[in-house]
Coordinates of C-alpha atoms in Angstrom, one line a residue:
M1 CA -36.5 -62.8 52.5
E2 CA -34.6 -65.0 50.1
L3 CA -35.8 -63.0 47.2
F4 CA -34.4 -59.9 48.7
G5 CA -31.2 -61.6 49.6
S6 CA -30.7 -63.0 46.1
D7 CA -31.4 -59.5 44.6
R8 CA -28.7 -58.0 46.9
R9 CA -26.2 -60.7 45.8
D10 CA -26.9 -60.2 42.2
H11 CA -26.4 -56.4 42.7
K12 CA -23.1 -57.0 44.4
N13 CA -21.9 -59.3 41.7
A14 CA -22.9 -56.9 39.0
S15 CA -21.1 -54.1 40.7
A16 CA -18.0 -56.3 41.0
D17 CA -18.1 -57.3 37.3
R18 CA -18.5 -53.7 36.1
P19 CA -15.1 -52.3 34.9
S20 CA -13.8 -49.3 36.9
P21 CA -13.8 -46.0 35.0
E22 CA -10.3 -45.0 33.6
P23 CA -8.8 -41.6 34.0
R24 CA -9.5 -40.4 30.5
S25 CA -9.9 -36.7 31.4
G26 CA -6.1 -36.2 31.8
Q27 CA -5.4 -37.9 28.4
L28 CA -8.0 -35.8 26.7
A29 CA -6.5 -32.6 28.1
L30 CA -3.0 -33.6 27.0
T31 CA -4.3 -34.4 23.5
T32 CA -5.9 -31.0 23.2
L33 CA -2.8 -29.2 24.3
V34 CA -0.4 -30.8 21.9
Q35 CA -1.5 -31.0 18.3
P36 CA -1.0 -34.3 16.4
A37 CA 2.3 -34.6 14.5
T38 CA 2.3 -33.5 10.9
K39 CA 4.7 -34.1 8.0
K40 CA 4.8 -30.6 6.8
L41 CA 5.2 -27.0 8.1
S42 CA 1.9 -25.2 8.3
V43 CA 1.4 -21.5 7.9
S44 CA -0.4 -21.3 11.2
A45 CA 2.6 -22.9 12.9
I46 CA 4.9 -20.2 11.4
L47 CA 2.5 -17.4 12.5
F48 CA 2.3 -18.8 16.1
G49 CA 6.1 -19.2 15.9
I50 CA 6.5 -15.5 15.0
L51 CA 4.3 -14.5 17.8
A52 CA 6.3 -16.7 20.2
G53 CA 9.5 -15.2 18.9
I54 CA 8.3 -11.6 19.6
V55 CA 7.3 -12.6 23.1
G56 CA 10.6 -14.5 23.6
I57 CA 12.7 -11.5 22.5
A58 CA 10.8 -9.2 24.8
A59 CA 11.0 -11.7 27.7
G60 CA 14.6 -12.5 27.0
L61 CA 15.7 -8.9 27.0
F62 CA 13.7 -8.1 30.2
L63 CA 15.0 -11.1 32.1
G64 CA 18.5 -10.7 30.6
F65 CA 18.8 -7.1 31.7
A66 CA 17.6 -8.0 35.2
L67 CA 20.0 -10.9 35.4
G68 CA 22.8 -8.8 34.0
A69 CA 22.2 -6.0 36.5
A70 CA 22.2 -8.5 39.3
L71 CA 25.4 -10.2 38.1
A72 CA 27.1 -6.8 37.6
A73 CA 26.3 -5.8 41.2
A74 CA 27.4 -9.2 42.5
F75 CA 30.7 -9.2 40.7
H76 CA 31.2 -5.5 41.4
V77 CA 31.5 -4.5 37.7
S78 CA 32.7 -1.0 37.4
T79 CA 30.2 1.7 36.2
F80 CA 33.1 3.7 34.7
E81 CA 32.3 4.6 31.1
G82 CA 29.2 2.4 31.2
E83 CA 31.0 -0.9 31.8
A84 CA 28.2 -2.3 33.9
G85 CA 25.7 -1.3 31.3
Y86 CA 27.6 -3.1 28.5
F87 CA 27.9 -6.1 30.7
A88 CA 24.1 -6.1 31.4
A89 CA 23.4 -5.7 27.6
A90 CA 25.7 -8.6 26.8
I91 CA 23.9 -10.8 29.3
A92 CA 20.6 -9.7 27.9
L93 CA 21.6 -10.6 24.4
L94 CA 22.8 -14.0 25.5
V95 CA 19.6 -14.8 27.4
T96 CA 17.5 -13.6 24.5
C97 CA 19.4 -15.9 22.1
I98 CA 18.4 -18.8 24.4
V99 CA 14.9 -17.9 25.4
A100 CA 13.5 -16.8 22.0
P101 CA 14.6 -19.9 19.9
G102 CA 13.5 -22.2 22.8
L103 CA 10.1 -20.6 22.9
I104 CA 9.8 -20.8 19.1
L105 CA 10.7 -24.5 19.1
L106 CA 8.3 -25.2 21.9
T107 CA 5.5 -23.4 20.0
L108 CA 6.2 -25.2 16.7
Y109 CA 6.2 -28.5 18.6
W110 CA 2.9 -27.6 20.2
R111 CA 1.5 -27.0 16.7
G112 CA 2.5 -30.5 15.6
T113 CA 5.8 -29.8 13.9
R114 CA 8.3 -32.7 14.3
G115 CA 11.7 -33.8 13.1
L116 CA 13.6 -31.8 10.5
W117 CA 10.5 -29.7 10.0
L118 CA 11.0 -28.3 13.5
F119 CA 14.4 -26.8 12.6
A120 CA 13.1 -25.7 9.2
G121 CA 10.3 -23.9 11.0
L122 CA 12.8 -22.3 13.4
I123 CA 14.8 -20.9 10.4
A124 CA 11.6 -19.7 8.7
V125 CA 10.4 -17.9 11.8
C126 CA 13.8 -16.3 12.4
L127 CA 13.9 -15.1 8.8
S128 CA 10.4 -13.7 9.1
L129 CA 11.4 -11.9 12.3
G130 CA 14.4 -10.4 10.6
L131 CA 12.2 -9.2 7.7
I132 CA 9.8 -7.7 10.2
A133 CA 12.6 -5.9 12.0
V134 CA 14.1 -4.6 8.7
S135 CA 10.7 -3.4 7.5
G136 CA 10.1 -1.7 10.9
F137 CA 13.4 0.0 10.8
G138 CA 12.8 1.2 7.2
I139 CA 9.4 2.7 8.2
W140 CA 11.0 4.4 11.2
Y141 CA 13.9 5.7 9.1
A142 CA 11.6 7.1 6.5
G143 CA 9.8 9.1 9.1
Q144 CA 12.9 10.7 10.4
P145 CA 13.8 14.3 9.5
H146 CA 17.1 13.4 7.8
V147 CA 19.1 16.5 8.5
L148 CA 21.5 17.2 5.6
N149 CA 24.5 18.2 7.7
I150 CA 24.1 17.0 11.3
N151 CA 27.5 17.9 12.6
G152 CA 28.0 21.3 10.9
P153 CA 26.3 24.5 9.8
T154 CA 23.3 24.3 7.4
P155 CA 24.4 24.2 3.8
L156 CA 23.3 27.1 1.5
L157 CA 22.0 27.1 -2.0
E158 CA 23.4 30.1 -3.8
F159 CA 21.2 31.2 -6.7
E160 CA 21.1 33.8 -9.4
V161 CA 17.9 35.0 -11.2
K162 CA 18.0 36.4 -14.7
P163 CA 14.9 38.3 -15.9
P164 CA 13.5 37.7 -19.4
A165 CA 15.1 39.7 -22.3
G166 CA 13.8 43.2 -22.4
Q167 CA 12.9 43.4 -18.7
S168 CA 14.9 45.1 -15.9
V169 CA 16.2 43.4 -12.8
E170 CA 14.2 45.9 -10.8
N171 CA 11.2 43.8 -11.5
L172 CA 12.6 41.4 -8.9
S173 CA 12.7 44.0 -6.1
D174 CA 9.5 42.8 -4.5
V175 CA 9.9 39.1 -5.4
Q176 CA 10.2 36.6 -2.5
P177 CA 12.3 33.5 -3.1
E178 CA 11.6 30.4 -1.1
L179 CA 12.3 26.6 -1.0
D180 CA 9.6 24.0 -0.6
T181 CA 10.2 20.4 0.2
P182 CA 8.2 17.5 1.6
R183 CA 10.4 17.6 4.7
N184 CA 9.7 21.2 5.6
R185 CA 6.4 22.0 7.4
M186 CA 6.6 25.5 5.9
P187 CA 8.5 26.8 2.9
M188 CA 12.1 27.9 3.8
P189 CA 12.4 31.6 3.0
G190 CA 15.2 32.8 0.7
Y191 CA 17.3 36.0 1.1
W192 CA 18.6 38.4 -1.5
H193 CA 22.2 39.5 -1.2
T194 CA 22.5 43.2 -0.4
E195 CA 25.9 43.7 -2.1
A196 CA 26.1 44.3 -5.8
P197 CA 26.0 41.1 -7.8
E198 CA 29.0 39.9 -9.7
N199 CA 27.0 39.6 -12.9
P200 CA 25.0 42.8 -13.9
G201 CA 21.5 42.3 -15.1
M202 CA 20.6 39.6 -12.6
R203 CA 19.9 39.3 -8.9
A204 CA 21.6 36.9 -6.5
G205 CA 20.6 35.4 -3.2
Y206 CA 20.7 32.2 -1.0
V207 CA 18.4 29.7 0.8
E208 CA 19.1 27.1 3.4
L209 CA 19.0 23.4 2.6
Y210 CA 18.2 21.8 5.9
F211 CA 16.8 18.4 5.1
R212 CA 18.0 15.5 2.9
T213 CA 15.5 15.0 0.1
S214 CA 15.6 14.9 -3.7
Q215 CA 12.3 16.7 -4.1
R216 CA 13.1 20.4 -3.9
L217 CA 11.0 23.2 -5.5
F218 CA 12.5 26.7 -5.7
V219 CA 9.7 29.3 -6.0
L220 CA 9.8 33.0 -7.1
K221 CA 6.7 34.5 -5.6
F222 CA 5.6 37.6 -7.5
P223 CA 3.1 39.7 -5.4
G224 CA -0.2 39.9 -7.4
D225 CA 1.3 38.1 -10.3
T226 CA 2.3 34.6 -11.5
D227 CA 4.7 32.6 -9.4
R228 CA 7.6 30.7 -11.1
I229 CA 8.4 27.3 -9.8
F230 CA 11.6 25.5 -10.5
R231 CA 12.3 21.8 -9.8
L232 CA 15.9 21.8 -8.6
K233 CA 18.1 19.1 -10.2
L234 CA 19.9 18.1 -7.1
P235 CA 20.2 14.7 -5.4
A236 CA 19.1 14.1 -1.8
N237 CA 22.7 14.7 -0.6
P238 CA 24.2 17.5 -2.9
M239 CA 27.2 18.0 -0.6
R240 CA 29.7 17.0 -3.3
A241 CA 32.4 18.9 -5.2
K242 CA 30.6 19.0 -8.5
Y243 CA 27.6 20.8 -7.1
R244 CA 29.7 23.7 -5.9
A245 CA 29.9 24.8 -9.5
W246 CA 27.1 26.8 -11.1
S247 CA 24.4 24.8 -12.8
D248 CA 23.1 25.5 -16.3
W249 CA 20.4 28.2 -16.6
Q250 CA 17.0 26.6 -16.0
N251 CA 13.6 27.7 -17.1
P252 CA 10.6 27.4 -14.7
D253 CA 8.9 24.0 -14.7
F254 CA 5.6 25.3 -13.5
V255 CA 3.8 28.6 -13.1
A256 CA 0.9 29.4 -10.7
K257 CA -1.2 32.3 -9.7
G258 CA -2.5 32.7 -6.2
G259 CA -5.1 30.0 -5.4
E260 CA -4.8 28.2 -8.7
Q261 CA -3.2 24.9 -9.6
P262 CA 0.3 25.0 -11.1
S263 CA 0.6 24.6 -14.9
H264 CA 3.4 24.4 -17.4
P265 CA 4.6 27.7 -18.8
S266 CA 3.4 28.5 -22.3
G267 CA 5.9 31.2 -23.3
G268 CA 9.6 30.7 -24.1
N269 CA 10.8 34.1 -22.8
E270 CA 10.8 33.5 -19.0
Y271 CA 12.7 34.1 -15.8
Q272 CA 15.7 31.8 -15.4
I273 CA 17.8 30.6 -12.4
R274 CA 21.1 28.9 -11.8
Y275 CA 22.4 27.7 -8.5
K276 CA 25.3 26.1 -6.7
M277 CA 26.0 24.6 -3.3
D278 CA 27.9 26.5 -0.5
Y279 CA 28.9 24.6 2.6
Q280 CA 31.8 23.8 4.9
D281 CA 33.7 20.5 4.4
R282 CA 33.1 18.0 7.2

């Protein structure tokens, strides 16, 4: 009996002397959530900051528009000429300017950025977001059709074709002129003037210039014969006074038969063209 009693007392004393377990699980979770402080700005912190900035901009705009719409209804902002919409947009921009930088700073802090590096990281992330926005706008703008004259009629390119020496202008009776550009899905057809030309011995016509591009090829398509291809020496926007005057006579830059690759012309006696712009002033 005494042996059993002493064993129980020793067990109780051992239990009393044993230190109680400390709540280390919460400290471990906190340590894993927040990175240890660093003395420099890491690339991973900037990348996480950029991601946080994108999320912050989206969240700020969404919350800002919702708040702006609610405030516009509460303050009875007039909807005349979109005043309520402008008010909501202003609130959305204000909220975005608060949410996005705050989320970026919080993310940089989470990645261990401290002190002045925190604000340096904020500037770096904002510049990176600006560069991404400019690049995205550039890609979007490059994919747009770029109409040459949005608020007016389509400009025309007047042209005259002169046959080689010793050949009659009647050889151009079945020739189809057309304009080919990277912007057009299909070549733009040209049209011959029906009235008598001002200059005898040549044939005149016109073709529409619809898109803004500096890569324009004027083609004379000869049925069953060699086509003549001319690279037009015009800028992307040729709606200037100097392009209303006739250009110099130009020889073809390439020749091509049906189904063959274009090549440079070998002979010097060739068809020639000259051209000028015809459009209404804006």
